[in-house]
Amino acid sequence: MRVTETELAGVVVFTPRPHHDYRGLFTRTFDAAIAAEHGVELGALAQDSQSRSHRGVVRGMHGRAGRGEAKLVRCAHGAVLDTIVDIRPDSPTFGRRLEFRLDDVEFAHLYIPPGMLHGFQALTETADVCYRIDRPHDPGEDIAVHHADPDLAIEWPLPVSLVSARDAAAPSWRELLVSLGRA
């Protein structure tokens, strides 16, 4: 498994090495021992979820208040552009954004530590994204920033075909900064 640490502290990409043969392929999609060698301790993951999106759909930019949540994200079918933004108040990379292509060819897993906004756009006709999070979801801790916020300036590769009503009504980056005491 190839492990790539990123410029945002704690954000790690795990890319397995699938074995291809006449039957198809086999791959170990995640290995907790390898993750632990790189500082990723997921403990008992509380929830495992999956979304299915159609080409052009954007989900995000979502985060969690309080102590946040750690996520392990992968695209099981299709491809997405996955985007994260550091919102950890004391982080030297606060406000920085990284983007990753996750797909069903490379099988990369993106580990997102607590304190990040997260979102993605489906690049293929159908994209299934699997999420493992470290604690149960509490809707009262949800935070979000509008996917088309000009201060974030995320360049989605496709025209945005659909977002949820919640995402369409999400506040701006500046409003989040005020709520975090950073404005």
PDB file of C-alpha atoms in Angstrom:
ATOM      1  CA  MET A   1       0.000   0.000   0.000  1.00  0.00           C
ATOM      2  CA  ARG A   2       1.325   3.430  -0.957  1.00  0.00           C
ATOM      3  CA  VAL A   3       0.911   6.082   1.747  1.00  0.00           C
ATOM      4  CA  THR A   4       1.027   9.771   0.888  1.00  0.00           C
ATOM      5  CA  GLU A   5       1.099  12.416   3.591  1.00  0.00           C
ATOM      6  CA  THR A   6      -0.171  15.818   2.472  1.00  0.00           C
ATOM      7  CA  GLU A   7       0.674  19.423   3.257  1.00  0.00           C
ATOM      8  CA  LEU A   8      -2.289  19.573   5.667  1.00  0.00           C
ATOM      9  CA  ALA A   9      -1.258  17.954   8.943  1.00  0.00           C
ATOM     10  CA  GLY A  10      -3.065  14.680   9.522  1.00  0.00           C
ATOM     11  CA  VAL A  11      -4.524  14.346   6.012  1.00  0.00           C
ATOM     12  CA  VAL A  12      -3.240  11.081   4.524  1.00  0.00           C
ATOM     13  CA  VAL A  13      -3.997   9.202   1.289  1.00  0.00           C
ATOM     14  CA  PHE A  14      -3.794   5.393   1.324  1.00  0.00           C
ATOM     15  CA  THR A  15      -3.580   3.794  -2.123  1.00  0.00           C
ATOM     16  CA  PRO A  16      -3.731   0.002  -2.239  1.00  0.00           C
ATOM     17  CA  ARG A  17      -2.073  -2.097  -4.902  1.00  0.00           C
ATOM     18  CA  PRO A  18      -4.767  -4.264  -6.469  1.00  0.00           C
ATOM     19  CA  HIS A  19      -3.984  -7.696  -7.873  1.00  0.00           C
ATOM     20  CA  HIS A  20      -5.466  -8.080 -11.355  1.00  0.00           C
ATOM     21  CA  ASP A  21      -5.953 -11.435 -13.045  1.00  0.00           C
ATOM     22  CA  TYR A  22      -8.327 -13.154 -15.458  1.00  0.00           C
ATOM     23  CA  ARG A  23     -11.138 -13.100 -12.867  1.00  0.00           C
ATOM     24  CA  GLY A  24     -10.973  -9.347 -12.266  1.00  0.00           C
ATOM     25  CA  LEU A  25      -9.177  -7.943  -9.259  1.00  0.00           C
ATOM     26  CA  PHE A  26      -8.681  -8.220  -5.531  1.00  0.00           C
ATOM     27  CA  THR A  27      -7.457  -5.475  -3.253  1.00  0.00           C
ATOM     28  CA  ARG A  28      -7.185  -4.846   0.435  1.00  0.00           C
ATOM     29  CA  THR A  29      -8.963  -1.522   0.646  1.00  0.00           C
ATOM     30  CA  PHE A  30      -7.601  -0.561   4.066  1.00  0.00           C
ATOM     31  CA  ASP A  31      -5.113  -1.844   6.623  1.00  0.00           C
ATOM     32  CA  ALA A  32      -5.335  -0.466  10.173  1.00  0.00           C
ATOM     33  CA  ALA A  33      -1.744  -1.512  10.998  1.00  0.00           C
ATOM     34  CA  ILE A  34      -0.342   0.483   8.064  1.00  0.00           C
ATOM     35  CA  ALA A  35      -2.560   3.433   8.988  1.00  0.00           C
ATOM     36  CA  ALA A  36      -1.304   3.328  12.582  1.00  0.00           C
ATOM     37  CA  GLU A  37       2.302   3.511  11.326  1.00  0.00           C
ATOM     38  CA  HIS A  38       1.340   6.894   9.840  1.00  0.00           C
ATOM     39  CA  GLY A  39      -0.450   8.265  12.890  1.00  0.00           C
ATOM     40  CA  VAL A  40      -3.979   7.287  11.881  1.00  0.00           C
ATOM     41  CA  GLU A  41      -5.778   5.595  14.750  1.00  0.00           C
ATOM     42  CA  LEU A  42      -9.429   5.137  13.902  1.00  0.00           C
ATOM     43  CA  GLY A  43     -10.365   3.100  16.945  1.00  0.00           C
ATOM     44  CA  ALA A  44     -13.838   1.674  16.801  1.00  0.00           C
ATOM     45  CA  LEU A  45     -15.478   3.374  13.840  1.00  0.00           C
ATOM     46  CA  ALA A  46     -18.991   4.342  14.811  1.00  0.00           C
ATOM     47  CA  GLN A  47     -20.663   4.613  11.427  1.00  0.00           C
ATOM     48  CA  ASP A  48     -20.159   3.364   7.899  1.00  0.00           C
ATOM     49  CA  SER A  49     -22.215   5.134   5.223  1.00  0.00           C
ATOM     50  CA  GLN A  50     -22.473   5.260   1.451  1.00  0.00           C
ATOM     51  CA  SER A  51     -23.836   7.867  -0.948  1.00  0.00           C
ATOM     52  CA  ARG A  52     -24.679   7.515  -4.622  1.00  0.00           C
ATOM     53  CA  SER A  53     -24.507  10.638  -6.764  1.00  0.00           C
ATOM     54  CA  HIS A  54     -25.056  11.380 -10.428  1.00  0.00           C
ATOM     55  CA  ARG A  55     -22.618  13.216 -12.698  1.00  0.00           C
ATOM     56  CA  GLY A  56     -22.204  16.864 -11.687  1.00  0.00           C
ATOM     57  CA  VAL A  57     -23.812  16.524  -8.244  1.00  0.00           C
ATOM     58  CA  VAL A  58     -21.942  18.323  -5.459  1.00  0.00           C
ATOM     59  CA  ARG A  59     -22.245  17.211  -1.843  1.00  0.00           C
ATOM     60  CA  GLY A  60     -20.665  19.598   0.636  1.00  0.00           C
ATOM     61  CA  MET A  61     -18.919  21.547   1.968  1.00  0.00           C
ATOM     62  CA  HIS A  62     -19.721  19.898   5.314  1.00  0.00           C
ATOM     63  CA  GLY A  63     -18.026  19.828   8.688  1.00  0.00           C
ATOM     64  CA  ARG A  64     -18.738  19.237  12.301  1.00  0.00           C
ATOM     65  CA  ALA A  65     -18.526  21.591  15.267  1.00  0.00           C
ATOM     66  CA  GLY A  66     -17.221  20.614  18.678  1.00  0.00           C
ATOM     67  CA  ARG A  67     -14.482  18.033  18.555  1.00  0.00           C
ATOM     68  CA  GLY A  68     -15.216  17.353  14.872  1.00  0.00           C
ATOM     69  CA  GLU A  69     -15.067  13.924  13.318  1.00  0.00           C
ATOM     70  CA  ALA A  70     -12.450  11.857  11.572  1.00  0.00           C
ATOM     71  CA  LYS A  71     -13.462  10.340   8.232  1.00  0.00           C
ATOM     72  CA  LEU A  72     -12.039   7.705   5.961  1.00  0.00           C
ATOM     73  CA  VAL A  73     -13.474   8.315   2.469  1.00  0.00           C
ATOM     74  CA  ARG A  74     -13.222   6.303  -0.748  1.00  0.00           C
ATOM     75  CA  CYS A  75     -15.027   6.096  -4.062  1.00  0.00           C
ATOM     76  CA  ALA A  76     -16.217   2.508  -4.520  1.00  0.00           C
ATOM     77  CA  HIS A  77     -17.713   3.059  -7.974  1.00  0.00           C
ATOM     78  CA  GLY A  78     -17.031   5.807 -10.497  1.00  0.00           C
ATOM     79  CA  ALA A  79     -14.969   8.890  -9.731  1.00  0.00           C
ATOM     80  CA  VAL A  80     -15.233  12.092  -7.698  1.00  0.00           C
ATOM     81  CA  LEU A  81     -13.233  15.218  -7.096  1.00  0.00           C
ATOM     82  CA  ASP A  82     -12.938  15.278  -3.322  1.00  0.00           C
ATOM     83  CA  THR A  83     -12.190  18.611  -1.648  1.00  0.00           C
ATOM     84  CA  ILE A  84     -11.233  19.435   1.929  1.00  0.00           C
ATOM     85  CA  VAL A  85     -10.643  22.749   3.702  1.00  0.00           C
ATOM     86  CA  ASP A  86      -8.772  23.074   6.997  1.00  0.00           C
ATOM     87  CA  ILE A  87     -10.963  24.809   9.608  1.00  0.00           C
ATOM     88  CA  ARG A  88      -8.939  23.859  12.684  1.00  0.00           C
ATOM     89  CA  PRO A  89      -8.721  27.176  14.574  1.00  0.00           C
ATOM     90  CA  ASP A  90      -5.086  26.777  15.689  1.00  0.00           C
ATOM     91  CA  SER A  91      -3.794  25.151  12.499  1.00  0.00           C
ATOM     92  CA  PRO A  92      -0.991  26.874  10.578  1.00  0.00           C
ATOM     93  CA  THR A  93      -2.820  25.732   7.407  1.00  0.00           C
ATOM     94  CA  PHE A  94      -6.206  27.180   8.471  1.00  0.00           C
ATOM     95  CA  GLY A  95      -8.268  27.987   5.370  1.00  0.00           C
ATOM     96  CA  ARG A  96      -6.091  25.938   2.993  1.00  0.00           C
ATOM     97  CA  ARG A  97      -7.783  23.629   0.546  1.00  0.00           C
ATOM     98  CA  LEU A  98      -6.687  20.357  -1.041  1.00  0.00           C
ATOM     99  CA  GLU A  99      -8.337  18.364  -3.804  1.00  0.00           C
ATOM    100  CA  PHE A 100      -8.065  14.685  -4.620  1.00  0.00           C
ATOM    101  CA  ARG A 101      -9.443  12.468  -7.355  1.00  0.00           C
ATOM    102  CA  LEU A 102     -10.918   9.355  -5.768  1.00  0.00           C
ATOM    103  CA  ASP A 103     -12.018   6.575  -8.092  1.00  0.00           C
ATOM    104  CA  ASP A 104     -12.597   2.861  -8.583  1.00  0.00           C
ATOM    105  CA  VAL A 105      -9.311   2.445 -10.451  1.00  0.00           C
ATOM    106  CA  GLU A 106      -6.739   3.573  -7.868  1.00  0.00           C
ATOM    107  CA  PHE A 107      -8.945   2.702  -4.843  1.00  0.00           C
ATOM    108  CA  ALA A 108      -7.309   5.501  -2.823  1.00  0.00           C
ATOM    109  CA  HIS A 109      -8.697   6.216   0.638  1.00  0.00           C
ATOM    110  CA  LEU A 110      -8.567   9.740   2.003  1.00  0.00           C
ATOM    111  CA  TYR A 111      -8.177  10.084   5.749  1.00  0.00           C
ATOM    112  CA  ILE A 112      -9.637  13.383   6.915  1.00  0.00           C
ATOM    113  CA  PRO A 113      -8.857  14.305  10.523  1.00  0.00           C
ATOM    114  CA  PRO A 114     -11.311  16.274  12.683  1.00  0.00           C
ATOM    115  CA  GLY A 115     -11.568  19.957  11.859  1.00  0.00           C
ATOM    116  CA  MET A 116     -12.043  19.876   8.093  1.00  0.00           C
ATOM    117  CA  LEU A 117     -14.799  20.860   5.705  1.00  0.00           C
ATOM    118  CA  HIS A 118     -15.403  18.096   3.175  1.00  0.00           C
ATOM    119  CA  GLY A 119     -17.245  17.842  -0.109  1.00  0.00           C
ATOM    120  CA  PHE A 120     -17.063  16.250  -3.530  1.00  0.00           C
ATOM    121  CA  GLN A 121     -18.426  16.342  -7.069  1.00  0.00           C
ATOM    122  CA  ALA A 122     -19.388  13.209  -9.013  1.00  0.00           C
ATOM    123  CA  LEU A 123     -17.334  13.028 -12.211  1.00  0.00           C
ATOM    124  CA  THR A 124     -18.941   9.909 -13.683  1.00  0.00           C
ATOM    125  CA  GLU A 125     -22.541   9.005 -14.509  1.00  0.00           C
ATOM    126  CA  THR A 126     -22.798   7.338 -11.102  1.00  0.00           C
ATOM    127  CA  ALA A 127     -20.375   7.631  -8.196  1.00  0.00           C
ATOM    128  CA  ASP A 128     -20.651   5.691  -4.930  1.00  0.00           C
ATOM    129  CA  VAL A 129     -18.715   7.215  -2.047  1.00  0.00           C
ATOM    130  CA  CYS A 130     -18.156   5.292   1.179  1.00  0.00           C
ATOM    131  CA  TYR A 131     -17.474   7.083   4.456  1.00  0.00           C
ATOM    132  CA  ARG A 132     -16.332   5.698   7.765  1.00  0.00           C
ATOM    133  CA  ILE A 133     -16.553   8.122  10.666  1.00  0.00           C
ATOM    134  CA  ASP A 134     -15.244   7.867  14.192  1.00  0.00           C
ATOM    135  CA  ARG A 135     -18.398   8.806  16.111  1.00  0.00           C
ATOM    136  CA  PRO A 136     -22.168   8.853  15.581  1.00  0.00           C
ATOM    137  CA  HIS A 137     -23.547  11.708  13.531  1.00  0.00           C
ATOM    138  CA  ASP A 138     -25.241  14.483  15.536  1.00  0.00           C
ATOM    139  CA  PRO A 139     -27.165  16.865  13.240  1.00  0.00           C
ATOM    140  CA  GLY A 140     -26.915  19.566  15.933  1.00  0.00           C
ATOM    141  CA  GLU A 141     -23.152  19.765  15.289  1.00  0.00           C
ATOM    142  CA  ASP A 142     -23.403  20.111  11.507  1.00  0.00           C
ATOM    143  CA  ILE A 143     -21.685  23.084   9.923  1.00  0.00           C
ATOM    144  CA  ALA A 144     -21.433  23.908   6.237  1.00  0.00           C
ATOM    145  CA  VAL A 145     -20.162  26.439   3.741  1.00  0.00           C
ATOM    146  CA  HIS A 146     -21.779  27.038   0.360  1.00  0.00           C
ATOM    147  CA  HIS A 147     -20.091  24.944  -2.342  1.00  0.00           C
ATOM    148  CA  ALA A 148     -19.816  27.979  -4.654  1.00  0.00           C
ATOM    149  CA  ASP A 149     -18.536  30.452  -2.049  1.00  0.00           C
ATOM    150  CA  PRO A 150     -16.279  32.971  -3.839  1.00  0.00           C
ATOM    151  CA  ASP A 151     -13.796  33.092  -0.950  1.00  0.00           C
ATOM    152  CA  LEU A 152     -13.251  29.331  -1.118  1.00  0.00           C
ATOM    153  CA  ALA A 153     -13.118  29.573  -4.931  1.00  0.00           C
ATOM    154  CA  ILE A 154     -13.468  25.831  -5.485  1.00  0.00           C
ATOM    155  CA  GLU A 155     -13.249  25.119  -9.205  1.00  0.00           C
ATOM    156  CA  TRP A 156     -15.592  22.192  -9.659  1.00  0.00           C
ATOM    157  CA  PRO A 157     -14.541  20.462 -12.894  1.00  0.00           C
ATOM    158  CA  LEU A 158     -18.105  20.043 -14.199  1.00  0.00           C
ATOM    159  CA  PRO A 159     -21.105  22.340 -14.164  1.00  0.00           C
ATOM    160  CA  VAL A 160     -22.886  21.732 -10.851  1.00  0.00           C
ATOM    161  CA  SER A 161     -26.011  19.781 -11.788  1.00  0.00           C
ATOM    162  CA  LEU A 162     -27.648  19.445  -8.367  1.00  0.00           C
ATOM    163  CA  VAL A 163     -27.132  20.151  -4.669  1.00  0.00           C
ATOM    164  CA  SER A 164     -29.377  19.499  -1.683  1.00  0.00           C
ATOM    165  CA  ALA A 165     -31.618  22.258  -0.337  1.00  0.00           C
ATOM    166  CA  ARG A 166     -29.427  22.302   2.777  1.00  0.00           C
ATOM    167  CA  ASP A 167     -26.261  22.812   0.713  1.00  0.00           C
ATOM    168  CA  ALA A 168     -27.917  25.495  -1.448  1.00  0.00           C
ATOM    169  CA  ALA A 169     -28.775  27.419   1.727  1.00  0.00           C
ATOM    170  CA  ALA A 170     -25.376  26.928   3.397  1.00  0.00           C
ATOM    171  CA  PRO A 171     -23.714  30.038   4.799  1.00  0.00           C
ATOM    172  CA  SER A 172     -20.621  31.711   3.393  1.00  0.00           C
ATOM    173  CA  TRP A 173     -16.980  31.203   4.333  1.00  0.00           C
ATOM    174  CA  ARG A 174     -17.046  34.660   5.981  1.00  0.00           C
ATOM    175  CA  GLU A 175     -20.009  33.636   8.128  1.00  0.00           C
ATOM    176  CA  LEU A 176     -18.146  30.512   9.215  1.00  0.00           C
ATOM    177  CA  LEU A 177     -15.110  32.633  10.098  1.00  0.00           C
ATOM    178  CA  VAL A 178     -17.306  34.812  12.318  1.00  0.00           C
ATOM    179  CA  SER A 179     -18.776  31.747  14.051  1.00  0.00           C
ATOM    180  CA  LEU A 180     -15.236  30.403  14.646  1.00  0.00           C
ATOM    181  CA  GLY A 181     -14.054  33.758  15.989  1.00  0.00           C
ATOM    182  CA  ARG A 182     -11.627  34.210  13.066  1.00  0.00           C
ATOM    183  CA  ALA A 183     -13.200  37.263  11.395  1.00  0.00           C
TER     184      ALA A 183
END
